[in-house]
Amino acid sequence: MNAERVLGGRVAVVTGASRGIGRAIAEELARAGADLCVTARHTQGLAETVTALRALGANAVGVAGSVADPAHLWEVTERTMAELGRVDVVVNNAATNQPYGPLMDADPEAWRTAFAVNVEAPLRLVQCAWRAWMSEHGGAVVNVCTEGAAHVGPHVGAYGTSKAALLHLTAQLAGELGPSVRVNSVSPGLVRTEMARFVWETAEETVAAGLPAGRIGEPADVARAVRWLVSDEASWITGADLLVDGGTRVRAASPTGDAHAVQRQLRHHFPGS
Ligand SMILES: NC(=O)c1ccc[n+]([C@@H]2O[C@H](COP(=O)([O-])OP(=O)(O)OC[C@H]3O[C@@H](n4cnc5c(N)ncnc54)[C@H](OP(=O)(O)O)[C@@H]3O)[C@@H](O)[C@H]2O)c1
């Protein structure tokens, strides 16, 4: 098999693929030979993604709607089966980082929406794919979580809590759906997309300087990790969370929150390293 076409003959669904990390994942999977069904709420960006995927040689279908709507998720599955014939891969990428602010002030409706989009929708889409294809034919699922789910933050409590739940859902589904279906997650650090613009537009240099990798992430960094996880090269990996964070967790684990402090500690403990 051509190593660059490791997903030849496979069909993938990627939610939230009109821009950012989801679009990069869809394009990476198309370059690896997959056909794709992509989703987003707004039609314009979605149509641009479909055009880009077709230019890469993939059969591509766009289905507009919110992942918070269970009927949309079933439509996505039915259209994928009807127009592409199978559902080998599901990438649950769409998410919301609302509501901001202290949880004591969190609006109950916004909290429910965060969980509907970030936790319930990934479960429902996997249920749909399982019933339509994966229970008989197998498959691979990747849930896009966040490195930040391991920390508490001043503004993103609902987001972090829901993504921590998605991490557990990943492990739970891996336990339930093996051996035929593998379920993993990726946890990005700060990536240059619309969702995180408020951070990197003001603090990119500071964040990058504190990272062992020396830069913030690009959508393609996450996309390559997802392509590998859904490929047969990762066939013994399920229930795992792959940090794609430029070393954010390493920095966060150091007593000073400083990547160079980690290096100094290592040199102290392992002279000559
Ligand atoms: N960027 C980061 O630094 C970062 C870090 C850690 C984790 N992540 C995770 O990475 C994933 C992608 O984020 P991103 O940064 O690429 O965000 P983004 O640039 O804002 O893109 C989000 C995508 O999801 C779609 N979307 C949003 N809500 C949706 C809904 N309810 N139903 C269907 N589609 C929806 C958007 O299109 P429409 O608006 O048209 O629906 C868009 O295509 C998310 O799971 C996020 O939590 C991002």
Short mmCIF file of C-alpha atoms and ligand atoms in Angstrom, two decimals:
data_model
loop_
_atom_site.label_atom_id
_atom_site.label_comp_id
_atom_site.label_asym_id
_atom_site.label_seq_id
_atom_site.Cartn_x
_atom_site.Cartn_y
_atom_site.Cartn_z
CA MET A 1 0.00 0.00 0.00
CA ASN A 2 1.17 3.52 -0.75
CA ALA A 3 2.20 4.77 2.72
CA GLU A 4 0.77 8.19 1.96
CA ARG A 5 -2.68 6.69 1.18
CA VAL A 6 -3.08 4.76 4.45
CA LEU A 7 -6.82 5.56 4.53
CA GLY A 8 -7.57 4.57 0.95
CA GLY A 9 -11.08 3.07 0.69
CA ARG A 10 -12.13 4.41 4.10
CA VAL A 11 -14.86 6.97 4.82
CA ALA A 12 -14.58 9.50 7.64
CA VAL A 13 -17.02 11.91 9.28
CA VAL A 14 -15.45 15.08 10.71
CA THR A 15 -17.65 17.50 12.67
CA GLY A 16 -16.90 21.22 12.78
CA ALA A 17 -14.81 21.08 9.61
CA SER A 18 -15.50 24.47 8.01
CA ARG A 19 -12.35 26.02 9.50
CA GLY A 20 -9.57 25.56 12.04
CA ILE A 21 -8.56 22.16 13.34
CA GLY A 22 -11.57 20.35 11.86
CA ARG A 23 -10.83 21.56 8.35
CA ALA A 24 -7.15 20.62 8.70
CA ILE A 25 -8.17 17.14 9.90
CA ALA A 26 -10.56 16.67 6.96
CA GLU A 27 -7.87 17.74 4.47
CA GLU A 28 -5.25 15.51 6.10
CA LEU A 29 -7.58 12.49 5.96
CA ALA A 30 -8.38 13.28 2.31
CA ARG A 31 -4.65 13.39 1.49
CA ALA A 32 -4.38 9.98 3.16
CA GLY A 33 -7.01 8.64 0.74
CA ALA A 34 -10.26 8.87 2.73
CA ASP A 35 -13.61 10.05 1.44
CA LEU A 36 -15.34 12.45 3.78
CA CYS A 37 -18.59 13.75 5.21
CA VAL A 38 -17.98 17.11 6.90
CA THR A 39 -20.26 19.25 9.05
CA ALA A 40 -20.65 22.77 10.45
CA ARG A 41 -23.59 25.04 11.19
CA HIS A 42 -22.91 27.65 8.50
CA THR A 43 -23.04 26.63 4.87
CA GLN A 44 -20.46 28.97 3.32
CA GLY A 45 -17.35 27.72 5.11
CA LEU A 46 -18.63 24.18 4.80
CA ALA A 47 -18.99 24.50 1.02
CA GLU A 48 -15.40 25.82 0.82
CA THR A 49 -14.16 22.76 2.73
CA VAL A 50 -16.06 20.40 0.42
CA THR A 51 -14.51 22.13 -2.62
CA ALA A 52 -11.02 21.84 -1.08
CA LEU A 53 -11.53 18.14 -0.29
CA ARG A 54 -12.68 17.40 -3.84
CA ALA A 55 -9.61 19.21 -5.15
CA LEU A 56 -7.54 16.75 -3.08
CA GLY A 57 -9.27 13.87 -4.89
CA ALA A 58 -11.76 12.87 -2.20
CA ASN A 59 -15.45 12.20 -2.59
CA ALA A 60 -16.87 14.73 -0.16
CA VAL A 61 -20.30 15.54 1.25
CA GLY A 62 -21.17 18.53 3.45
CA VAL A 63 -24.13 18.38 5.84
CA ALA A 64 -24.98 21.65 7.59
CA GLY A 65 -26.39 21.65 11.11
CA SER A 66 -25.56 21.76 14.79
CA VAL A 67 -24.15 18.68 16.48
CA ALA A 68 -26.39 19.59 19.41
CA ASP A 69 -29.34 18.45 17.29
CA PRO A 70 -29.69 14.64 17.40
CA ALA A 71 -31.70 14.64 14.15
CA HIS A 72 -28.76 16.34 12.40
CA LEU A 73 -26.37 13.62 13.61
CA TRP A 74 -28.61 10.91 12.25
CA GLU A 75 -28.92 12.82 8.93
CA VAL A 76 -25.10 13.02 8.80
CA THR A 77 -24.88 9.26 9.22
CA GLU A 78 -27.62 8.49 6.69
CA ARG A 79 -26.14 10.83 4.07
CA THR A 80 -22.67 9.33 4.63
CA MET A 81 -24.00 5.80 4.17
CA ALA A 82 -26.17 6.73 1.18
CA GLU A 83 -23.55 8.82 -0.67
CA LEU A 84 -20.23 7.31 0.48
CA GLY A 85 -21.30 3.78 1.45
CA ARG A 86 -19.64 3.28 4.87
CA VAL A 87 -18.51 5.04 8.11
CA ASP A 88 -15.07 3.81 9.15
CA VAL A 89 -13.90 6.88 11.03
CA VAL A 90 -15.62 9.46 13.25
CA VAL A 91 -13.78 12.57 14.41
CA ASN A 92 -15.76 14.51 17.02
CA ASN A 93 -14.15 17.93 16.63
CA ALA A 94 -16.96 20.52 16.87
CA ALA A 95 -17.07 22.25 20.25
CA THR A 96 -18.08 25.38 22.09
CA ASN A 97 -15.97 27.20 24.68
CA GLN A 98 -19.00 29.12 26.06
CA PRO A 99 -20.12 30.13 28.63
CA TYR A 100 -17.11 32.15 29.87
CA GLY A 101 -16.74 33.26 33.42
CA PRO A 102 -17.06 31.94 36.96
CA LEU A 103 -19.27 28.88 37.28
CA MET A 104 -21.24 30.57 40.08
CA ASP A 105 -22.61 32.90 37.41
CA ALA A 106 -23.03 30.26 34.70
CA ASP A 107 -26.34 30.44 32.86
CA PRO A 108 -27.99 26.99 33.13
CA GLU A 109 -29.03 26.96 29.48
CA ALA A 110 -25.50 27.81 28.28
CA TRP A 111 -24.09 25.12 30.57
CA ARG A 112 -26.48 22.55 29.07
CA THR A 113 -25.49 23.65 25.57
CA ALA A 114 -21.79 23.18 26.39
CA PHE A 115 -22.48 19.61 27.46
CA ALA A 116 -24.84 18.96 24.53
CA VAL A 117 -22.17 20.05 22.01
CA ASN A 118 -18.99 18.86 23.74
CA VAL A 119 -20.12 15.59 25.37
CA GLU A 120 -23.55 14.38 24.29
CA ALA A 121 -23.02 14.96 20.56
CA PRO A 122 -19.83 12.85 20.39
CA LEU A 123 -21.66 9.99 22.12
CA ARG A 124 -24.71 10.27 19.86
CA LEU A 125 -22.64 10.38 16.68
CA VAL A 126 -20.71 7.28 17.72
CA GLN A 127 -24.04 5.58 18.49
CA CYS A 128 -25.25 6.43 14.97
CA ALA A 129 -22.04 5.20 13.32
CA TRP A 130 -22.08 2.05 15.45
CA ARG A 131 -25.64 1.18 14.40
CA ALA A 132 -25.13 2.06 10.74
CA TRP A 133 -21.71 0.46 10.14
CA MET A 134 -19.14 0.03 12.89
CA SER A 135 -20.81 -2.72 14.95
CA GLU A 136 -20.43 -5.09 11.98
CA HIS A 137 -17.37 -3.68 10.22
CA GLY A 138 -15.29 -1.96 12.91
CA GLY A 139 -13.81 1.51 12.86
CA ALA A 140 -11.89 4.22 14.66
CA VAL A 141 -13.06 7.26 16.62
CA VAL A 142 -11.08 10.30 17.72
CA ASN A 143 -12.53 12.87 20.11
CA VAL A 144 -10.87 16.28 20.12
CA CYS A 145 -10.43 17.25 23.79
CA THR A 146 -8.03 19.86 25.18
CA GLU A 147 -4.84 19.88 27.22
CA GLY A 148 -6.62 22.42 29.42
CA ALA A 149 -9.04 19.77 30.71
CA ALA A 150 -6.34 18.85 33.23
CA HIS A 151 -6.28 22.34 34.80
CA VAL A 152 -8.62 24.83 36.38
CA GLY A 153 -8.91 28.23 34.72
CA PRO A 154 -10.61 31.49 35.59
CA HIS A 155 -12.90 31.79 32.55
CA VAL A 156 -13.39 28.36 31.03
CA GLY A 157 -14.87 26.20 33.76
CA ALA A 158 -17.79 24.90 31.69
CA TYR A 159 -15.51 24.14 28.74
CA GLY A 160 -12.90 22.40 30.89
CA THR A 161 -15.49 20.38 32.79
CA SER A 162 -17.21 19.23 29.61
CA LYS A 163 -13.90 18.31 27.96
CA ALA A 164 -12.86 16.35 31.05
CA ALA A 165 -16.15 14.46 30.66
CA LEU A 166 -15.28 13.85 27.00
CA LEU A 167 -11.95 12.36 28.09
CA HIS A 168 -13.79 9.91 30.32
CA LEU A 169 -16.33 9.19 27.57
CA THR A 170 -13.39 8.31 25.31
CA ALA A 171 -12.08 5.75 27.79
CA GLN A 172 -15.55 4.36 28.48
CA LEU A 173 -16.34 3.89 24.79
CA ALA A 174 -12.94 2.31 24.17
CA GLY A 175 -13.80 -0.23 26.85
CA GLU A 176 -17.27 -0.90 25.43
CA LEU A 177 -16.56 -0.98 21.70
CA GLY A 178 -13.35 -2.99 21.47
CA PRO A 179 -11.96 -4.97 19.83
CA SER A 180 -13.57 -3.89 16.57
CA VAL A 181 -13.74 -0.14 17.22
CA ARG A 182 -10.85 1.88 18.66
CA VAL A 183 -11.66 5.11 20.50
CA ASN A 184 -8.97 7.67 21.32
CA SER A 185 -8.65 11.39 21.89
CA VAL A 186 -6.20 14.15 21.09
CA SER A 187 -5.68 17.03 23.49
CA PRO A 188 -4.29 20.12 21.79
CA GLY A 189 -2.57 23.00 23.53
CA LEU A 190 -2.96 26.51 22.14
CA VAL A 191 -3.59 26.30 18.37
CA ARG A 192 -3.89 29.21 15.92
CA THR A 193 -7.66 29.13 15.19
CA GLU A 194 -10.69 31.38 15.61
CA MET A 195 -11.69 29.70 18.86
CA ALA A 196 -8.41 30.64 20.54
CA ARG A 197 -7.81 33.96 18.75
CA PHE A 198 -8.39 35.90 21.98
CA VAL A 199 -5.34 34.17 23.48
CA TRP A 200 -2.79 34.02 20.66
CA GLU A 201 -3.56 37.49 19.33
CA THR A 202 -2.52 39.01 22.62
CA ALA A 203 -0.10 36.51 24.14
CA GLU A 204 1.45 34.35 21.41
CA GLU A 205 5.06 35.34 22.14
CA THR A 206 4.71 34.80 25.87
CA VAL A 207 3.02 31.42 25.46
CA ALA A 208 5.52 30.27 22.82
CA ALA A 209 8.50 31.33 24.93
CA GLY A 210 7.26 29.12 27.77
CA LEU A 211 6.79 26.02 25.63
CA PRO A 212 9.46 23.35 25.14
CA ALA A 213 8.49 23.30 21.44
CA GLY A 214 9.06 27.08 21.25
CA ARG A 215 5.90 27.86 19.27
CA ILE A 216 2.14 27.61 19.49
CA GLY A 217 0.34 24.94 17.46
CA GLU A 218 -1.00 25.06 13.93
CA PRO A 219 -4.13 23.11 12.90
CA ALA A 220 -1.96 20.77 10.80
CA ASP A 221 -0.06 19.66 13.94
CA VAL A 222 -3.29 18.23 15.34
CA ALA A 223 -4.47 16.89 11.98
CA ARG A 224 -1.36 14.73 11.49
CA ALA A 225 -1.83 13.17 14.94
CA VAL A 226 -5.48 12.35 14.15
CA ARG A 227 -4.54 10.82 10.79
CA TRP A 228 -2.09 8.52 12.54
CA LEU A 229 -4.51 7.56 15.33
CA VAL A 230 -7.28 6.51 12.90
CA SER A 231 -4.87 4.57 10.67
CA ASP A 232 -3.97 0.90 11.10
CA GLU A 233 -0.51 2.02 12.26
CA ALA A 234 -2.19 2.74 15.61
CA SER A 235 -4.09 -0.57 15.70
CA TRP A 236 -2.97 -1.39 19.28
CA ILE A 237 -3.89 2.03 20.63
CA THR A 238 -7.34 2.52 22.13
CA GLY A 239 -8.58 4.45 25.14
CA ALA A 240 -5.55 6.76 24.88
CA ASP A 241 -5.31 10.53 25.01
CA LEU A 242 -2.53 11.95 22.83
CA LEU A 243 -1.26 15.35 23.95
CA VAL A 244 -0.52 17.55 20.94
CA ASP A 245 0.52 20.56 22.95
CA GLY A 246 4.11 21.55 22.21
CA GLY A 247 5.01 20.51 25.76
CA THR A 248 2.36 22.60 27.54
CA ARG A 249 1.76 19.84 30.10
CA VAL A 250 5.48 19.56 30.80
CA ARG A 251 5.68 23.26 31.46
CA ALA A 252 2.53 23.20 33.58
CA ALA A 253 3.97 20.36 35.68
CA SER A 254 7.16 22.24 36.53
CA PRO A 255 7.23 23.98 39.94
CA THR A 256 7.83 27.37 38.35
CA GLY A 257 5.64 26.86 35.29
CA ASP A 258 8.78 27.49 33.26
CA ALA A 259 9.98 25.08 30.57
CA HIS A 260 13.60 26.06 31.12
CA ALA A 261 13.21 25.21 34.80
CA VAL A 262 12.34 21.68 33.74
CA GLN A 263 15.55 21.52 31.70
CA ARG A 264 17.58 22.83 34.64
CA GLN A 265 16.02 20.22 36.94
CA LEU A 266 16.86 17.45 34.50
CA ARG A 267 20.47 18.61 34.22
CA HIS A 268 20.72 18.72 38.03
CA HIS A 269 19.40 15.15 38.41
CA PHE A 270 21.12 13.71 35.35
CA PRO A 271 24.48 15.54 35.01
CA GLY A 272 25.74 15.37 31.46
CA SER A 273 22.24 15.11 29.93
N1 LIG B 1 -7.73 26.25 19.11
C1 LIG B 1 -7.23 25.80 20.25
O1 LIG B 1 -6.30 26.39 20.84
C2 LIG B 1 -7.77 24.51 20.83
C3 LIG B 1 -7.12 24.00 21.96
C4 LIG B 1 -7.58 22.83 22.51
C5 LIG B 1 -8.65 22.17 21.95
N2 LIG B 1 -9.30 22.69 20.88
C6 LIG B 1 -10.42 21.94 20.33
O2 LIG B 1 -10.26 21.77 18.94
C7 LIG B 1 -11.53 21.63 18.32
C8 LIG B 1 -11.65 22.55 17.14
O3 LIG B 1 -11.51 23.89 17.60
P1 LIG B 1 -10.97 25.08 16.68
O4 LIG B 1 -10.00 25.80 17.50
O5 LIG B 1 -10.60 24.58 15.34
O6 LIG B 1 -12.31 25.96 16.61
P2 LIG B 1 -12.85 26.93 15.47
O7 LIG B 1 -11.78 27.49 14.64
O8 LIG B 1 -13.77 27.88 16.18
O9 LIG B 1 -13.73 25.96 14.54
C9 LIG B 1 -14.85 25.33 15.08
C10 LIG B 1 -15.55 24.55 13.98
O10 LIG B 1 -16.67 23.87 14.56
C11 LIG B 1 -17.88 24.31 13.96
N3 LIG B 1 -18.90 24.33 15.00
C12 LIG B 1 -18.96 25.09 16.11
N4 LIG B 1 -20.04 24.78 16.83
C13 LIG B 1 -20.69 23.80 16.15
C14 LIG B 1 -21.87 23.06 16.37
N5 LIG B 1 -22.66 23.28 17.45
N6 LIG B 1 -22.24 22.13 15.48
C15 LIG B 1 -21.49 21.89 14.38
N7 LIG B 1 -20.34 22.54 14.11
C16 LIG B 1 -19.96 23.50 15.00
C17 LIG B 1 -17.55 25.68 13.36
O11 LIG B 1 -18.35 26.03 12.24
P3 LIG B 1 -19.77 26.81 12.41
O12 LIG B 1 -19.50 27.99 13.27
O13 LIG B 1 -20.21 27.12 11.04
O14 LIG B 1 -20.68 25.81 13.07
C18 LIG B 1 -16.12 25.42 12.88
O15 LIG B 1 -16.14 24.68 11.68
C19 LIG B 1 -12.56 21.87 19.44
O16 LIG B 1 -13.00 20.64 19.94
C20 LIG B 1 -11.76 22.61 20.49
O17 LIG B 1 -12.30 22.44 21.78
C21 LIG B 1 -8.88 23.85 20.30
#
